[in-house]
Every structure is written in structure tokens, then in C-alpha cells.
Amino acid sequence: MLTNFPTSVTIKEVGPRDGLQNEQAFISTENKISWINQLSLTGLKYIEITSFVNPKWIPALADAVEVAKGIERIPGVTYTALVPNRKGLEQALEANVDEVAVFMSASETHNQKNINKSIENTFPLLKEVVEDSLKAGKSSRGYVSTVFGCPYEGIVDIEKVIRVSETLFEMGIGELSLGDTIGAANPKQVQDVLEALLRRFPANKLALHFHDTRGTALANILVSLDMGITTFDASLGGLGGCPYAPGASGNVATDDLLYMLNSMGITTGLNQEKLMSASRFIQDKVGKPLPSRSLQVCGLNG
Ligand code: HMG
Ligand code: MG
């Protein structure tokens, strides 16, 4: 029986990045800025606002610099963005983000498809980005994708996850987010993977990033909570997916995660009403119903 729950949890909102990167409809810069400004007033302490990647690869976030420069910064909120290389870092520093998030995969094929190079050739690029970010006074976060399964290679050997994780920590990242890129994880697998990783890294340096493709994200979070993890990435409305992971759908919905944690008496510091209002705003802008169950219930209740 799971009983070892924490009293508080940090939710990191990745909707403006992971959520919007895969949307067909281009959300205008003005609407992105308005949405992020609303998110800043919900009690969130961490918002991933965009990606400084090649706009040919991710057209939905082609306005990264304008978005980062246009938002209102609330003291106490960390505004972060994905950065794959030196060119991205230059833009991120110009736009003055607070934190730089580097990303790569545990599986070779997904890494190649997502960032166009081998795992081995990715390490020196990310090392440079992490070191220069830290020198510029920014904190640094790392993502490892395909931890629980790769769309091209299937199950990924835990030793590969450990190697990428260790290398990212050696570069100087402050936190590692473990990505279930295609939403394939199940609670037993999460236990096994976390057992292996927690033998090497402290729980407070790890975050979990579950996509909810098959509806297992909340169950996976429950198991992670029981194992001492207190930081989770989520996307408002359940928006999103990885364009280079066929079949991947959105992250666990921030609104549903908040509902579960609130009802368990676990505090997050988030204001549910303001969050739901921001969720309805982005649903309206993407022009289709979002997967969040809380949003559907809200819609029914008016
Ligand atoms: P590349 O083509 O190998 O790059 O792409 P390159 O260095 O050879 O340069 C080629 C061209 O790209 C040049 O332009 C560069 O200037 C340009 P050209 O001379 O041809 O006009 N370029 C850039 N432009 C803007 N910003 C940059 C940049 N870098 C090069 N930073 C690259 C390599 C990494 C850039 C490319 O593969 C890319 O942009 N990939 C982005 C992939 C991506 O964003 N995927 C989704 C995010 S990851 C994710 O969702 C998973 C996660 O959520 C966790 C999980 O769920 O598991 C984090
Ligand atoms: Mg993701």
C-alpha cells in the first residue's frame, strides 16, 4: 500500500513549451504572452515559456525571443526555456531567461531524430551550453527523454538512462527531469526505474515528466510521490506532445494533477480557479477541447 506521501509538491508548468510545440494552429505571440502572464498569477513558481531551437524544426515556437521579451516577469517565478546548442543559448541570454534547460534522449534513434545528432556528439554541445549558462548566472536543468520507452527502439536499457543522467549531472545541471516522452510508463516500471536512479541521485534533484498518452500519468505520479519525488512537470489542459515522437500526446494535465494533489491534502501553492481560467483561455485559442478531465467537468458546470 502506498502511504509515504509528501506534504507539498512543486508543479513545473511546461504548457507554453511542450504544450504548444506540437499544436497545428499557430498561437499568436500576443496570445502566448497573455497566457504566460495569466500563468504567472496562478501561484506557479516555474514556467517553461518556449524553446530556442531551429524554427524550421519547431515552427510553433518560432517567436521565442519575442515571447520571452514580451512577458511580464513576476518576482519569485523562474522563467525557463529549452536550449539545444550555442546558437540557442545566445538567444536565450539575449531574451534573459532565468534558467536554461538542455535536452537529449536515452535512446540513440530518438536523439538523432529530435536533435539531429548521436548521443556521443550531443554531450560536448550540451556541456558547453550548461557551463556557459552557469557562467552567465543562469541555473540549468537537464531533460532525458525516452526513459520509459522509445517510439523507435521500444524499452530502453536502464544503463543508458543512467549514463546520460550521470553525464548531465557532471556538466553541472541542478535538476534532471526524467521524460516519459511517449506516455508508455506504468507504475511498476516507474518503481523499478526510480529504484535504480535513487541509488545514484538524491530525490530532490529529480523531476518526473509524464506524458499521458495511455492514461497512466497520474498512477505513475502516485508511485513517484511514494518514492520521495516532489517535483513534476505538467501542461495546462494536457496540451502537447513531442513532434519527433510519433504518437506522443500531451503531458499530464496540470489541472488534473492539481485536483488529485489538493484532494490528497498535498499543497502546491496554486490557485485552482485562476488555473482553470488560464486553461479555458488556451483551450479557446487552440480551438479544440483539451484532454484535461477537470476542464471537461468545468465546461459542463459552466
Ligand atoms: P541541425 O540542423 O543539426 O543544426 O539542428 P545545425 O547546427 O547543423 O544548423 C543548421 C541550421 O539550423 C542553421 O541554419 C543554423 O543556424 C540553424 P541555416 O544556416 O541552415 O539557415 N540552427 C538554429 N536556429 C535557431 N536556433 C537554434 C539553432 N541551431 C541551429 N538553436 C537542432 C539541430 C538541435 C537545432 C534541431 O535539431 C532542432 O531545432 N531540434 C529541435 C527539436 C525539438 O525542439 N524537439 C522538441 C523538444 S524535446 C521534447 O519535447 C522532449 C521533452 O519534453 C522531454 C520528454 O517529453 O521526453 C523535453
Ligand atoms: Mg515532453
CSV table of N, CA and C and ligand atoms in Angstrom, one decimal, residues 14 17-19 21 48 51-58 61 82-91 101-105 110-117 125 141-147 149 177-183 209-211 233 241-245 248-249 251, ligand 1:
chain,number,residue,atom,x,y,z
A,14,VAL,N,4.9,23.3,-18.1
A,14,VAL,CA,5.6,23.2,-19.4
A,14,VAL,C,4.7,23.5,-20.6
A,17,ARG,N,5.7,25.6,-23.6
A,17,ARG,CA,6.7,25.0,-24.5
A,17,ARG,C,6.2,23.6,-25.0
A,18,ASP,N,6.2,22.6,-24.1
A,18,ASP,CA,5.8,21.2,-24.5
A,18,ASP,C,4.4,21.2,-25.1
A,19,GLY,N,3.5,22.0,-24.5
A,19,GLY,CA,2.1,22.0,-24.9
A,19,GLY,C,2.0,22.6,-26.3
A,21,GLN,N,4.3,23.3,-28.6
A,21,GLN,CA,5.3,22.9,-29.7
A,21,GLN,C,4.7,22.0,-30.8
A,48,GLU,N,8.0,27.0,-18.1
A,48,GLU,CA,8.8,26.8,-19.3
A,48,GLU,C,8.1,27.5,-20.4
A,51,SER,N,11.1,27.5,-26.6
A,51,SER,CA,12.4,26.8,-27.0
A,51,SER,C,13.1,27.7,-27.9
A,52,PHE,N,14.4,27.7,-27.7
A,52,PHE,CA,15.3,28.4,-28.7
A,52,PHE,C,15.9,27.4,-29.6
A,53,VAL,N,15.1,26.8,-30.4
A,53,VAL,CA,15.5,25.7,-31.3
A,53,VAL,C,15.4,26.3,-32.7
A,54,ASN,N,15.7,25.4,-33.7
A,54,ASN,CA,15.6,25.9,-35.1
A,54,ASN,C,14.1,26.0,-35.5
A,55,PRO,N,13.6,27.2,-35.9
A,55,PRO,CA,12.2,27.4,-36.1
A,55,PRO,C,11.7,26.5,-37.3
A,56,LYS,N,12.6,26.0,-38.1
A,56,LYS,CA,12.2,25.1,-39.2
A,56,LYS,C,11.8,23.8,-38.6
A,57,TRP,N,12.4,23.4,-37.5
A,57,TRP,CA,12.0,22.2,-36.8
A,57,TRP,C,10.8,22.3,-35.9
A,58,ILE,N,10.7,23.5,-35.3
A,58,ILE,CA,9.5,23.7,-34.4
A,58,ILE,C,8.9,25.0,-34.7
A,61,LEU,N,7.0,27.5,-32.2
A,61,LEU,CA,7.7,28.4,-31.2
A,61,LEU,C,8.7,29.3,-31.9
A,82,LEU,N,13.9,25.8,-23.4
A,82,LEU,CA,14.8,24.7,-23.9
A,82,LEU,C,15.9,25.4,-24.8
A,83,VAL,N,17.1,24.8,-24.7
A,83,VAL,CA,18.2,25.3,-25.5
A,83,VAL,C,19.0,24.1,-25.9
A,84,PRO,N,19.2,23.9,-27.3
A,84,PRO,CA,19.9,22.7,-27.7
A,84,PRO,C,21.4,22.9,-28.0
A,85,ASN,N,21.8,24.2,-28.2
A,85,ASN,CA,23.2,24.4,-28.6
A,85,ASN,C,23.5,25.9,-28.4
A,86,ARG,N,24.8,26.3,-28.8
A,86,ARG,CA,25.3,27.6,-28.6
A,86,ARG,C,24.4,28.7,-29.2
A,87,LYS,N,23.9,28.4,-30.4
A,87,LYS,CA,23.1,29.4,-31.1
A,87,LYS,C,21.8,29.7,-30.2
A,88,GLY,N,21.2,28.6,-29.7
A,88,GLY,CA,20.0,28.8,-28.9
A,88,GLY,C,20.4,29.5,-27.6
A,89,LEU,N,21.6,29.2,-27.0
A,89,LEU,CA,22.0,29.9,-25.8
A,89,LEU,C,22.1,31.4,-26.0
A,90,GLU,N,22.7,31.8,-27.1
A,90,GLU,CA,22.8,33.2,-27.4
A,90,GLU,C,21.5,33.9,-27.3
A,91,GLN,N,20.5,33.3,-28.0
A,91,GLN,CA,19.1,33.9,-28.0
A,91,GLN,C,18.5,33.9,-26.6
A,101,ALA,N,17.3,25.1,-20.0
A,101,ALA,CA,17.0,23.6,-20.0
A,101,ALA,C,17.6,22.9,-21.2
A,102,VAL,N,18.5,22.0,-21.0
A,102,VAL,CA,19.1,21.3,-22.1
A,102,VAL,C,18.4,19.9,-22.2
A,103,PHE,N,18.4,19.3,-23.3
A,103,PHE,CA,17.6,18.1,-23.5
A,103,PHE,C,18.3,17.1,-24.5
A,104,MET,N,18.1,15.8,-24.2
A,104,MET,CA,18.6,14.8,-25.0
A,104,MET,C,17.9,13.5,-24.7
A,105,SER,N,18.2,12.4,-25.4
A,105,SER,CA,17.4,11.2,-25.2
A,105,SER,C,18.3,10.1,-24.7
A,110,HIS,N,15.9,8.2,-31.1
A,110,HIS,CA,15.1,9.4,-30.8
A,110,HIS,C,16.0,10.6,-30.7
A,111,ASN,N,17.2,10.5,-30.1
A,111,ASN,CA,18.1,11.6,-30.0
A,111,ASN,C,18.4,12.1,-31.4
A,112,GLN,N,18.7,11.2,-32.3
A,112,GLN,CA,19.1,11.5,-33.7
A,112,GLN,C,17.9,12.3,-34.4
A,113,LYS,N,16.7,11.7,-34.2
A,113,LYS,CA,15.5,12.3,-34.9
A,113,LYS,C,15.2,13.7,-34.3
A,114,ASN,N,15.4,13.8,-33.0
A,114,ASN,CA,14.9,15.0,-32.3
A,114,ASN,C,15.9,16.2,-32.4
A,115,ILE,N,17.3,15.8,-32.3
A,115,ILE,CA,18.2,16.9,-32.3
A,115,ILE,C,19.4,16.7,-33.4
A,116,ASN,N,19.1,15.7,-34.2
A,116,ASN,CA,19.9,15.6,-35.4
A,116,ASN,C,21.4,15.2,-35.1
A,117,LYS,N,21.6,14.5,-34.0
A,117,LYS,CA,23.0,14.0,-33.8
A,117,LYS,C,23.0,12.8,-32.9
A,125,LEU,N,28.2,19.5,-26.9
A,125,LEU,CA,27.4,20.7,-27.2
A,125,LEU,C,26.7,21.1,-25.9
A,141,ARG,N,18.9,23.2,-16.1
A,141,ARG,CA,18.1,21.9,-15.9
A,141,ARG,C,18.4,21.0,-17.1
A,142,GLY,N,18.3,19.7,-16.8
A,142,GLY,CA,18.5,18.7,-17.9
A,142,GLY,C,17.3,17.9,-18.1
A,143,TYR,N,17.0,17.5,-19.3
A,143,TYR,CA,15.9,16.6,-19.6
A,143,TYR,C,16.5,15.3,-20.2
A,144,VAL,N,16.1,14.2,-19.8
A,144,VAL,CA,16.4,12.9,-20.5
A,144,VAL,C,15.1,12.3,-21.0
A,145,SER,N,15.0,12.2,-22.3
A,145,SER,CA,13.8,11.7,-22.9
A,145,SER,C,13.9,10.2,-23.1
A,146,THR,N,12.8,9.6,-23.4
A,146,THR,CA,12.6,8.1,-23.7
A,146,THR,C,13.1,7.2,-22.6
A,147,VAL,N,13.0,7.7,-21.3
A,147,VAL,CA,13.4,7.0,-20.2
A,147,VAL,C,12.6,5.7,-20.0
A,149,GLY,N,10.6,4.3,-22.5
A,149,GLY,CA,10.3,3.7,-23.8
A,149,GLY,C,10.6,4.7,-25.0
A,177,SER,N,15.1,16.2,-15.3
A,177,SER,CA,13.7,15.8,-15.5
A,177,SER,C,13.7,14.5,-16.3
A,178,LEU,N,13.0,13.5,-15.8
A,178,LEU,CA,13.0,12.2,-16.5
A,178,LEU,C,11.8,12.1,-17.3
A,179,GLY,N,11.9,12.0,-18.7
A,179,GLY,CA,10.8,12.1,-19.6
A,179,GLY,C,10.2,10.8,-20.0
A,180,ASP,N,8.9,10.6,-19.8
A,180,ASP,CA,8.2,9.5,-20.4
A,180,ASP,C,7.6,10.1,-21.7
A,181,THR,N,8.4,10.2,-22.7
A,181,THR,CA,8.2,11.0,-23.9
A,181,THR,C,6.9,10.6,-24.6
A,182,ILE,N,6.7,9.2,-24.7
A,182,ILE,CA,5.5,8.7,-25.4
A,182,ILE,C,4.4,8.2,-24.5
A,183,GLY,N,4.5,8.5,-23.2
A,183,GLY,CA,3.5,8.1,-22.3
A,183,GLY,C,3.3,6.6,-22.2
A,209,HIS,N,8.5,13.7,-15.7
A,209,HIS,CA,7.8,14.4,-16.8
A,209,HIS,C,7.0,13.3,-17.6
A,210,PHE,N,5.8,13.2,-17.1
A,210,PHE,CA,4.9,12.1,-17.8
A,210,PHE,C,4.0,12.7,-18.8
A,211,HIS,N,4.1,12.1,-20.0
A,211,HIS,CA,3.0,12.3,-21.0
A,211,HIS,C,1.9,11.3,-20.7
A,233,ASP,N,6.5,17.8,-13.8
A,233,ASP,CA,6.2,18.7,-14.9
A,233,ASP,C,4.8,18.4,-15.4
A,241,GLY,N,2.8,17.4,-26.8
A,241,GLY,CA,3.4,16.2,-27.4
A,241,GLY,C,4.7,16.5,-28.0
A,242,CYS,N,5.5,15.5,-28.3
A,242,CYS,CA,6.8,15.8,-28.9
A,242,CYS,C,6.7,15.5,-30.4
A,243,PRO,N,7.0,16.5,-31.3
A,243,PRO,CA,6.8,16.3,-32.7
A,243,PRO,C,7.7,15.3,-33.3
A,244,TYR,N,8.8,14.9,-32.6
A,244,TYR,CA,9.7,13.9,-33.1
A,244,TYR,C,9.5,12.5,-32.3
A,245,ALA,N,8.3,12.4,-31.7
A,245,ALA,CA,8.0,11.1,-31.1
A,245,ALA,C,6.6,10.7,-31.6
A,248,ALA,N,3.0,10.5,-29.6
A,248,ALA,CA,3.1,11.1,-28.3
A,248,ALA,C,2.0,12.1,-28.1
A,249,SER,N,1.3,12.1,-27.0
A,249,SER,CA,0.3,13.1,-26.8
A,249,SER,C,0.7,14.0,-25.6
A,251,ASN,N,1.3,16.2,-22.1
A,251,ASN,CA,1.8,15.9,-20.7
A,251,ASN,C,0.5,15.7,-19.8
B,1,HMG,P1,20.8,21.0,-37.1
B,1,HMG,O1,20.1,21.2,-38.4
B,1,HMG,O2,21.6,19.7,-36.9
B,1,HMG,O3,21.6,22.2,-36.7
B,1,HMG,O4,19.7,21.0,-36.0
B,1,HMG,P2,23.0,22.8,-37.3
B,1,HMG,O5,23.8,23.3,-36.1
B,1,HMG,O6,23.6,21.9,-38.3
B,1,HMG,O7,22.4,24.1,-38.1
B,1,HMG,C1,21.6,24.0,-39.2
B,1,HMG,C2,20.7,25.2,-39.3
B,1,HMG,O8,19.9,25.4,-38.1
B,1,HMG,C3,21.5,26.5,-39.5
B,1,HMG,O9,20.7,27.4,-40.2
B,1,HMG,C4,21.5,27.0,-38.0
B,1,HMG,O10,21.7,28.4,-38.0
B,1,HMG,C5,20.1,26.6,-37.5
B,1,HMG,P3,20.9,27.7,-41.8
B,1,HMG,O11,22.3,28.1,-41.9
B,1,HMG,O12,20.6,26.3,-42.4
B,1,HMG,O13,19.9,28.7,-42.1
B,1,HMG,N1,20.1,26.5,-36.1
B,1,HMG,C6,19.3,27.2,-35.3
B,1,HMG,N2,18.4,28.1,-35.5
B,1,HMG,C7,17.7,28.6,-34.4
B,1,HMG,N3,18.0,28.2,-33.1
B,1,HMG,C8,18.9,27.3,-32.9
B,1,HMG,C9,19.6,26.7,-34.0
B,1,HMG,N4,20.6,25.8,-34.1
B,1,HMG,C10,20.9,25.7,-35.3
B,1,HMG,N5,19.1,26.9,-31.6
B,1,HMG,C11,18.8,21.4,-33.8
B,1,HMG,C12,20.0,20.9,-34.6
B,1,HMG,C13,19.0,20.9,-32.4
B,1,HMG,C14,18.9,22.9,-33.8
B,1,HMG,C15,17.5,20.9,-34.4
B,1,HMG,O14,17.5,19.6,-34.5
B,1,HMG,C16,16.3,21.4,-33.6
B,1,HMG,O15,16.0,22.6,-33.5
B,1,HMG,N6,15.6,20.5,-32.9
B,1,HMG,C17,14.5,20.8,-32.0
B,1,HMG,C18,13.8,19.6,-31.5
B,1,HMG,C19,12.8,20.0,-30.5
B,1,HMG,O16,12.6,21.1,-30.1
B,1,HMG,N7,12.1,18.9,-30.1
B,1,HMG,C20,11.1,19.0,-29.1
B,1,HMG,C21,11.6,19.3,-27.7
B,1,HMG,S1,12.2,17.9,-26.9
B,1,HMG,C22,10.8,17.2,-26.1
B,1,HMG,O17,9.7,17.6,-26.4
B,1,HMG,C23,11.1,16.2,-25.1
B,1,HMG,C24,10.9,16.8,-23.6
B,1,HMG,O18,9.6,17.3,-23.5
B,1,HMG,C25,11.0,15.6,-22.6
B,1,HMG,C26,10.2,14.4,-22.9
B,1,HMG,O19,8.9,14.5,-23.1
B,1,HMG,O20,10.8,13.4,-23.0
B,1,HMG,C27,11.9,17.8,-23.3
